[in-house]
mmCIF file of C-alpha atoms in Angstrom:
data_model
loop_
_atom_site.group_PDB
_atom_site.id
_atom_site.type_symbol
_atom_site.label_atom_id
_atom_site.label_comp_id
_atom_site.label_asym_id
_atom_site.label_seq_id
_atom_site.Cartn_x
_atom_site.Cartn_y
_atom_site.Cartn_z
ATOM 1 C CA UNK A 21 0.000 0.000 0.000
ATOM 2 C CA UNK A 22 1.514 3.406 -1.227
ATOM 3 C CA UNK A 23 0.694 6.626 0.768
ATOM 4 C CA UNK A 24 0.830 9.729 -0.562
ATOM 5 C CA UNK A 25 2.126 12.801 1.456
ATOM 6 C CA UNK A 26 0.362 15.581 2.042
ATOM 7 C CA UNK A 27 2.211 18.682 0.688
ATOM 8 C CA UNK A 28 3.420 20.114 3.476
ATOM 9 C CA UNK A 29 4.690 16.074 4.520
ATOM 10 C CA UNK A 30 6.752 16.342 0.690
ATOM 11 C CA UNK A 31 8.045 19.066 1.088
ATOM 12 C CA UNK A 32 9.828 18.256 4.510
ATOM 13 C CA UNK A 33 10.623 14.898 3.341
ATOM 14 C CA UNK A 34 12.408 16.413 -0.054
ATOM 15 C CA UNK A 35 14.232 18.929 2.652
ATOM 16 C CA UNK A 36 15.695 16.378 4.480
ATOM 17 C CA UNK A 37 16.653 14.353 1.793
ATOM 18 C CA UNK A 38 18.822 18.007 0.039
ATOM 19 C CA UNK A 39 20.242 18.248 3.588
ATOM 20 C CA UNK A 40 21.371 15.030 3.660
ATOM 21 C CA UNK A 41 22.459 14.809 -0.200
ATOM 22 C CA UNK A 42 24.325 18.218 0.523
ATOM 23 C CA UNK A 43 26.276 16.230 3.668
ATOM 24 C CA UNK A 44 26.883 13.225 1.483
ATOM 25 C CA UNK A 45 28.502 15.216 -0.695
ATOM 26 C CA UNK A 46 30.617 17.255 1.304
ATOM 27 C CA UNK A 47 31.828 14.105 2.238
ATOM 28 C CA UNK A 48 30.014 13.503 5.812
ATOM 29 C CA UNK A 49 27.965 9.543 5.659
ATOM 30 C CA UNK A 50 27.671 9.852 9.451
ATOM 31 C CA UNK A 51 23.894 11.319 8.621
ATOM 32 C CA UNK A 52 23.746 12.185 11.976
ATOM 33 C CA UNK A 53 19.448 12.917 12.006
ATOM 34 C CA UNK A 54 19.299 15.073 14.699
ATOM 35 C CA UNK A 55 21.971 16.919 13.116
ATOM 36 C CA UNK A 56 20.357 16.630 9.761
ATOM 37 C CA UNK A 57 16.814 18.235 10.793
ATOM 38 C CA UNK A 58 18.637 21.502 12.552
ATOM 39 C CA UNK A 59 20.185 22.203 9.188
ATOM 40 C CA UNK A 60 16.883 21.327 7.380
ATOM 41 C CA UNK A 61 15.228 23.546 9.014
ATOM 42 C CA UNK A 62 12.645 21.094 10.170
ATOM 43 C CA UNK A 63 11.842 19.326 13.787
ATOM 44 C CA UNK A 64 13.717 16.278 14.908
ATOM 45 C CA UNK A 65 10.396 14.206 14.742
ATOM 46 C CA UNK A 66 9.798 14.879 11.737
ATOM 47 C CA UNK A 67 13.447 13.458 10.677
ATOM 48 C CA UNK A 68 12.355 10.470 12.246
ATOM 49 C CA UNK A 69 8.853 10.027 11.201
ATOM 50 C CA UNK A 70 10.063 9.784 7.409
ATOM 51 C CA UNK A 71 13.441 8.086 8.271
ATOM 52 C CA UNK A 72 13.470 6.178 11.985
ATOM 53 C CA UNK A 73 16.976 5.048 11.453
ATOM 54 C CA UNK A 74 19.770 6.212 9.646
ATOM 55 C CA UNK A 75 20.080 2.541 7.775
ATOM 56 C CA UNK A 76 16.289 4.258 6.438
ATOM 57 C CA UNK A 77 17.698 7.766 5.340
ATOM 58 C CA UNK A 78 21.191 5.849 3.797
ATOM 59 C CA UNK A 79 18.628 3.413 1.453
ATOM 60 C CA UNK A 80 16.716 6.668 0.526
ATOM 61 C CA UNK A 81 19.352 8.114 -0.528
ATOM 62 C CA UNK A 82 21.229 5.265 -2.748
ATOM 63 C CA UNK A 83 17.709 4.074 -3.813
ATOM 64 C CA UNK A 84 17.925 6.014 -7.423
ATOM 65 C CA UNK A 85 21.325 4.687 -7.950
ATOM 66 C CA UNK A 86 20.136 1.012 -6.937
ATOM 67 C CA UNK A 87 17.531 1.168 -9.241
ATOM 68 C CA UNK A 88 20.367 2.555 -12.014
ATOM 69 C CA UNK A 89 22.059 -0.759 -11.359
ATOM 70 C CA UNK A 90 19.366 -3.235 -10.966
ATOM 71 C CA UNK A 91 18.453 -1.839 -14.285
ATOM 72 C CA UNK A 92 22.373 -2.688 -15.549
ATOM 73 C CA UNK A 93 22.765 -6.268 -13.855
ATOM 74 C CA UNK A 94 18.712 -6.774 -15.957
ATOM 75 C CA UNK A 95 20.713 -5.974 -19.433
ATOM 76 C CA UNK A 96 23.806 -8.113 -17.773
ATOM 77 C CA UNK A 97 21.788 -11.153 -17.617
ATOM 78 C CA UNK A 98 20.224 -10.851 -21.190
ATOM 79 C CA UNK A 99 23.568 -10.279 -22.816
ATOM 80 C CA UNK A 100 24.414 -12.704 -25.872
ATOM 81 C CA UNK A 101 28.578 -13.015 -24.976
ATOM 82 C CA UNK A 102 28.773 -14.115 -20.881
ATOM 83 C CA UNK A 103 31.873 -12.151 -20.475
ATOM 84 C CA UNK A 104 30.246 -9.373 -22.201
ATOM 85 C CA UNK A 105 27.270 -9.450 -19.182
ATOM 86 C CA UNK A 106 30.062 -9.967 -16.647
ATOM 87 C CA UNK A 107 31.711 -6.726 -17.445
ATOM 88 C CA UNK A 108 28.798 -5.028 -17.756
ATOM 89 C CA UNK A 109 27.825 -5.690 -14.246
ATOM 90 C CA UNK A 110 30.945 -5.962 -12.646
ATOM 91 C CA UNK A 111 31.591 -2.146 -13.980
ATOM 92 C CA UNK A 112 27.786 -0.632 -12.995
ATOM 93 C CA UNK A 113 28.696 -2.115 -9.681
ATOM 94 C CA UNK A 114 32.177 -0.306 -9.640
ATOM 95 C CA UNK A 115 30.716 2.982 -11.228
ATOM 96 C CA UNK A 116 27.728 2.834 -8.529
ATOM 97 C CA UNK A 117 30.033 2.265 -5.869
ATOM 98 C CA UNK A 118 32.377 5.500 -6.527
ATOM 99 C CA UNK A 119 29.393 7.650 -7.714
ATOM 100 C CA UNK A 120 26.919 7.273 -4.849
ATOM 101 C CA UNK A 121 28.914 6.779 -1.615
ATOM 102 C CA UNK A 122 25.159 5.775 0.319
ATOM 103 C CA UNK A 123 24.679 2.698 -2.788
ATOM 104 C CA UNK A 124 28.817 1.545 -1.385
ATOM 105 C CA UNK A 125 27.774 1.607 1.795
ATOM 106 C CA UNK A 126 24.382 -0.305 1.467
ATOM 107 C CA UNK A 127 25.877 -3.248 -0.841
ATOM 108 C CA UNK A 128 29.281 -3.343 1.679
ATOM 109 C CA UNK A 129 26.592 -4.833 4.742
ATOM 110 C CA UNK A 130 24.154 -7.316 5.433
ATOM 111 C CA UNK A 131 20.795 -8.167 4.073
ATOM 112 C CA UNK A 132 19.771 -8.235 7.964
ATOM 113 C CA UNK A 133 20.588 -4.751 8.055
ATOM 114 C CA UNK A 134 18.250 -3.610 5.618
ATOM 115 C CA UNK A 135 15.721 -0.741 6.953
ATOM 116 C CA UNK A 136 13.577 -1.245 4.610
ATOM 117 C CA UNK A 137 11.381 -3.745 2.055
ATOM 118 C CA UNK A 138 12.148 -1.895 -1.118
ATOM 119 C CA UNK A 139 16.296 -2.310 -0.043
ATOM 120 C CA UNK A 140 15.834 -6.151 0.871
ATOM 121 C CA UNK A 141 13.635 -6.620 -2.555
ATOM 122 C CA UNK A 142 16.079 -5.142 -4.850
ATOM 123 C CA UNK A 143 19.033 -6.659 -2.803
ATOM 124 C CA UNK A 144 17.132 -10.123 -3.576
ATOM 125 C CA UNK A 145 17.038 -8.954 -6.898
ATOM 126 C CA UNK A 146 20.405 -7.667 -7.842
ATOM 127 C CA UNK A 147 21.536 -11.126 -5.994
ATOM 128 C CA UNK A 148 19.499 -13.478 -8.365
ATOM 129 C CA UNK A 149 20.412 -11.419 -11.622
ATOM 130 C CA UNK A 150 24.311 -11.608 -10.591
ATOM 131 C CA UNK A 151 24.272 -15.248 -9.847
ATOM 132 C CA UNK A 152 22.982 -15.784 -13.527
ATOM 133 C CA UNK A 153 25.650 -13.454 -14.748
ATOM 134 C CA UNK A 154 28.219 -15.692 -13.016
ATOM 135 C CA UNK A 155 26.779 -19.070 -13.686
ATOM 136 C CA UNK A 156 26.803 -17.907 -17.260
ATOM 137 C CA UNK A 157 30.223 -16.913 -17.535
ATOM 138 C CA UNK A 158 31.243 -19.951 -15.401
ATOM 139 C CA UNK A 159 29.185 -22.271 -18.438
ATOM 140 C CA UNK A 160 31.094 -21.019 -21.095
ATOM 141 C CA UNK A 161 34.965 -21.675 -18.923
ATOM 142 C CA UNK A 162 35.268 -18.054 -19.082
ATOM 143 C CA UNK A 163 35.054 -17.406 -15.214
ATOM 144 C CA UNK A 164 36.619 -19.139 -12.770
ATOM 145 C CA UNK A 165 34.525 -21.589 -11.268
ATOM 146 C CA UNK A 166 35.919 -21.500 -8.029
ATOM 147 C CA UNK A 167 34.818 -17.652 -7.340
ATOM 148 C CA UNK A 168 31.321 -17.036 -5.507
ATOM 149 C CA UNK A 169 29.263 -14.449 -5.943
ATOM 150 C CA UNK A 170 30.949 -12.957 -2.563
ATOM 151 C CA UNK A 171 33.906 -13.787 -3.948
ATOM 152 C CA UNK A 172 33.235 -10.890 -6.825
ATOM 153 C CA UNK A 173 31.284 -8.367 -4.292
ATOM 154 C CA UNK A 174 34.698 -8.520 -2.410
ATOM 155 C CA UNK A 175 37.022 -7.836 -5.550
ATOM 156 C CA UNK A 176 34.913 -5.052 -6.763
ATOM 157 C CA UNK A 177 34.406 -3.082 -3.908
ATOM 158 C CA UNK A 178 38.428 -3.667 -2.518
ATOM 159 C CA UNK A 179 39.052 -2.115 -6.749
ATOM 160 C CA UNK A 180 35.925 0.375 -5.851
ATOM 161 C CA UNK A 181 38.378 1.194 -2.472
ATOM 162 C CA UNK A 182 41.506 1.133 -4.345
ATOM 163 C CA UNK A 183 39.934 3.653 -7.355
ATOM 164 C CA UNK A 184 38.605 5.856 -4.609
ATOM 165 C CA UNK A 185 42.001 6.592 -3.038
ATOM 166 C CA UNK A 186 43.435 7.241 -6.571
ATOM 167 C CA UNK A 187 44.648 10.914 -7.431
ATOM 168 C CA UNK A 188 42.286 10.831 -10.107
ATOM 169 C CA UNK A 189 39.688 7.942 -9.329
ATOM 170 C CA UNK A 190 37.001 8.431 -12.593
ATOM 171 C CA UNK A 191 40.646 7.993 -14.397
ATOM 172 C CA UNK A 192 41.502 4.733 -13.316
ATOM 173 C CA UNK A 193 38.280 3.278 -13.518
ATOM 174 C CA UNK A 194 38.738 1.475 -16.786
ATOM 175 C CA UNK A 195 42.450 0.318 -15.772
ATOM 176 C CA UNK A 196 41.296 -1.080 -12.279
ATOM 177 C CA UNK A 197 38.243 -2.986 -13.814
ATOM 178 C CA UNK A 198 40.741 -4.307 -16.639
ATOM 179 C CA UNK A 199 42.825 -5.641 -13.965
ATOM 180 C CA UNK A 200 39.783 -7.292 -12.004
ATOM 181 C CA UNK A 201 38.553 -8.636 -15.213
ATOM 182 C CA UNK A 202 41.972 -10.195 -15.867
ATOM 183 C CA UNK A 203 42.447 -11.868 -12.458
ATOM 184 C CA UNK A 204 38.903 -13.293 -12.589
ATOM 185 C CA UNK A 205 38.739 -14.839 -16.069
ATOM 186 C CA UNK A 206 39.944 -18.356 -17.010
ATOM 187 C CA UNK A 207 43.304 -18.482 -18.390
ATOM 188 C CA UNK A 208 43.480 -19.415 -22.106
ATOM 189 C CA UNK A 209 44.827 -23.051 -22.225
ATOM 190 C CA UNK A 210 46.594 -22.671 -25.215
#
């Protein structure tokens, strides 16, 4: 069942979410919510009555960039060449992770820490789509076999780590995932 805010209800929700956009982007993820309604302008219940947790604000604010890459690892899955959907995925889910520090942080922990349905549905989601990305690329000897799906998550968010502390990071995007890719695929027997 989908509620619709009142006006007034939107508009304080939408302020919250700028104040907390504007933190995220000055580089602060603590999304400290009492903190966050004083420079929203707005009262510390109402913080809470749209987002009672932090974990709640964090999956609002990565939820675009989820959907972004739910909508990549979907195309991943339907790609003709394996490696080809392997790629794809495994670079929307380096891209995601250095674009939208909330969508890092949400992937990087637990299902059980999920705030919310929508989060724990599209985590269910991305899972299922990236296991038939893998099992693909596994089929057709390009991937090693003996790499789970954690496996990946792990490599691409230590390469997401390593890009991020990079002089340049959207410069050595294409280099690190290169490297990942190498490291990951089957050697060629011949």
């Amino acid at each position: 069942m989908t509620t619709t805010l009142r006006a007034d209800a939107a508009r304080n929700r939408d302020r919250v979410l700028a104040t907390a956009r504007a933190l995220v982007t000055e580089g602060d993820l603590s999304l400290q919510l009492n903190d966050i309604a004083r420079r929203a302008g707005v009262g510390v219940g109402t913080v809470y009555r749209h987002f009672p947790t932090r974990r709640a604000l964090l999956e609002a604010l990565a939820a675009d960039a989820f959907a972004t890459l739910l909508d990549q690892a979907r195309t991943a899955s339907r790609e003709d060449e394996p490696w080809a959907g392997l790629r794809r995925l495994t670079r929307s889910l380096l891209v995601g992770q250095l674009t939208e520090p909330t969508l890092a942080e949400v992937l990087s922990t637990s299902p059980d820490e999920d705030a919310t349905a929508p989060t724990t549905t599209r985590r269910a989601e991305l899972a299922a789509l990236a296991a038939t990305v893998r099992e693909r690329a596994v089929r057709a000897g390009q991937l090693r076999p003996d790499l789970t799906l954690d496996d990946l998550q792990h490599l691409v968010c230590g390469t997401a780590f390593a890009a991020r502390i990079a002089d340049a990071p959207a410069d050595r995007v294409e280099l690190y995932l290169a490297v990942l890719l190498a490291g990951v695929r089957v050697p060629d027997q011949g």
